[in-house]
Short mmCIF file of C-alpha atoms in Angstrom, two decimals:
data_model
loop_
_atom_site.label_atom_id
_atom_site.label_comp_id
_atom_site.label_asym_id
_atom_site.label_seq_id
_atom_site.Cartn_x
_atom_site.Cartn_y
_atom_site.Cartn_z
CA MET Q 1432 -12.17 -18.18 2.98
CA LEU Q 1433 -11.68 -14.66 4.50
CA ASN Q 1434 -8.06 -14.12 3.09
CA GLN Q 1435 -9.57 -15.28 -0.37
CA SER Q 1436 -12.84 -12.61 0.27
CA LEU Q 1437 -9.98 -9.79 1.11
CA ASP Q 1438 -8.17 -10.84 -2.12
CA LEU Q 1439 -11.04 -10.37 -4.65
CA MET Q 1440 -11.63 -7.51 -2.69
CA TYR Q 1441 -8.41 -5.51 -3.17
CA ALA Q 1442 -8.03 -6.90 -6.72
CA ALA Q 1443 -11.37 -5.07 -6.73
CA LEU Q 1444 -9.77 -1.52 -5.33
CA ALA Q 1445 -6.49 -2.22 -7.02
CA ASP Q 1446 -8.04 0.06 -10.01
CA GLY Q 1447 -8.85 3.28 -10.10
CA SER Q 1448 -12.54 3.59 -11.94
CA ARG Q 1449 -13.68 1.22 -9.23
CA ARG Q 1450 -12.57 2.94 -6.89
CA THR Q 1451 -14.23 6.35 -8.25
CA MET Q 1452 -17.31 4.30 -8.79
CA VAL Q 1453 -16.86 2.77 -4.76
CA ASP Q 1454 -16.06 6.64 -4.12
CA ARG Q 1455 -19.75 8.12 -6.06
CA LEU Q 1456 -21.75 4.79 -3.81
CA SER Q 1457 -19.97 5.45 -0.79
CA ARG Q 1458 -22.76 8.53 -0.94
CA GLY Q 1459 -25.87 6.31 -1.89
CA PRO Q 1460 -27.37 4.33 -4.95
CA ALA Q 1461 -26.53 5.08 -8.39
CA SER Q 1462 -27.62 4.24 -12.22
CA VAL Q 1463 -24.65 2.79 -13.61
CA LYS Q 1464 -25.50 5.51 -16.15
CA GLU Q 1465 -24.35 7.43 -13.44
CA LEU Q 1466 -21.59 5.67 -12.13
CA ALA Q 1467 -20.50 6.17 -15.66
CA ALA Q 1468 -20.76 9.48 -16.47
CA PRO Q 1469 -17.29 10.84 -15.08
CA LEU Q 1470 -15.40 7.74 -16.30
CA LYS Q 1471 -13.53 8.32 -20.34
CA MET Q 1472 -14.43 4.58 -21.58
CA SER Q 1473 -17.66 2.80 -22.39
CA LEU Q 1474 -20.55 1.73 -21.15
CA PRO Q 1475 -19.41 -2.04 -22.41
CA ALA Q 1476 -15.65 -1.43 -20.09
CA VAL Q 1477 -18.29 0.34 -17.47
CA LEU Q 1478 -20.58 -3.02 -17.10
CA GLN Q 1479 -16.94 -4.97 -17.34
CA HIS Q 1480 -15.57 -2.88 -13.57
CA LEU Q 1481 -18.85 -3.05 -12.20
CA ARG Q 1482 -18.61 -7.39 -12.52
CA VAL Q 1483 -15.49 -7.16 -10.23
CA LEU Q 1484 -17.15 -5.02 -7.70
CA GLU Q 1485 -19.86 -7.13 -7.43
CA GLU Q 1486 -17.39 -10.70 -7.60
CA SER Q 1487 -15.73 -8.77 -4.70
CA GLY Q 1488 -19.18 -8.70 -2.79
CA LEU Q 1489 -18.64 -4.51 -2.34
CA VAL Q 1490 -21.53 -4.05 -4.59
CA ARG Q 1491 -24.39 -5.31 -5.50
CA SER Q 1492 -27.07 -4.46 -8.12
CA GLU Q 1493 -30.64 -4.30 -9.01
CA LYS Q 1494 -32.54 -4.40 -12.48
CA VAL Q 1495 -35.56 -2.33 -12.50
CA GLY Q 1496 -36.86 -2.12 -15.65
CA ARG Q 1497 -34.59 -0.47 -17.92
CA VAL Q 1498 -32.62 0.89 -14.78
CA ARG Q 1499 -29.38 -1.29 -13.32
CA THR Q 1500 -29.29 0.65 -9.86
CA CYS Q 1501 -26.12 -0.19 -7.62
CA ARG Q 1502 -25.48 0.22 -3.96
CA LEU Q 1503 -21.93 -0.07 -2.14
CA GLN Q 1504 -22.26 -3.22 0.40
CA PRO Q 1505 -20.79 -1.61 3.41
CA GLU Q 1506 -20.42 -5.57 5.37
CA ALA Q 1507 -18.07 -6.23 3.05
CA LEU Q 1508 -15.16 -3.64 4.07
CA GLN Q 1509 -16.20 -4.77 7.35
CA ALA Q 1510 -13.72 -7.24 6.77
CA ALA Q 1511 -10.73 -5.45 5.22
CA GLU Q 1512 -11.37 -3.35 8.37
CA GLN Q 1513 -11.02 -5.68 10.65
CA TRP Q 1514 -7.48 -7.42 8.85
CA ILE Q 1515 -6.12 -4.11 8.75
CA ALA Q 1516 -7.25 -3.31 12.78
CA ASP Q 1517 -6.02 -6.78 13.84
CA ARG Q 1518 -2.49 -5.87 12.00
CA ARG Q 1519 -2.61 -2.41 13.56
CA ALA Q 1520 -2.93 -3.58 17.30
CA GLY Q 1521 0.32 -5.94 16.76
CA TRP Q 1522 2.36 -3.46 15.13
CA VAL Q 1523 1.39 -0.57 18.50
CA SER Q 1524 1.92 -4.28 21.38
CA ARG Q 1525 5.46 -4.38 19.43
CA LEU Q 1526 6.28 -0.73 19.09
CA ASP Q 1527 4.98 -0.24 22.76
CA ARG Q 1528 7.17 -3.29 23.86
CA LEU Q 1529 9.75 -1.19 22.30
CA GLU Q 1530 9.47 2.63 23.51
CA GLU Q 1531 9.73 0.23 27.61
CA PHE Q 1532 13.14 -1.32 26.30
CA LEU Q 1533 14.06 2.60 25.04
CA ASN Q 1534 13.26 3.53 27.63
CA GLY Q 1535 14.86 1.90 30.50
CA GLU Q 1536 17.58 1.80 28.39
CA GLU Q 1537 17.90 5.45 29.40
CA GLN Q 1538 17.98 4.73 32.84
#
């Protein structure tokens, strides 16, 4: 299940327009109109990108009246952070062992 959610998240972040939206949402909630403003695409295209972000779990939106407001779901990023941290820890450990080995060769 974790790998599937990571796949969806990384696929969602693979697109520059979606990363722009996530970057904007990292500063706080925004309406669809606000998210669309810097992008050179139609509103239906923006909505399709938002749907991908919502399906990945990165973004949640709610509609009040005629305004749809989107919010970043920071807990969704925690899974990716943990996955990266686990890989980093493994590599650091291997590099430390390599350093010990190489230092032993020098003596």
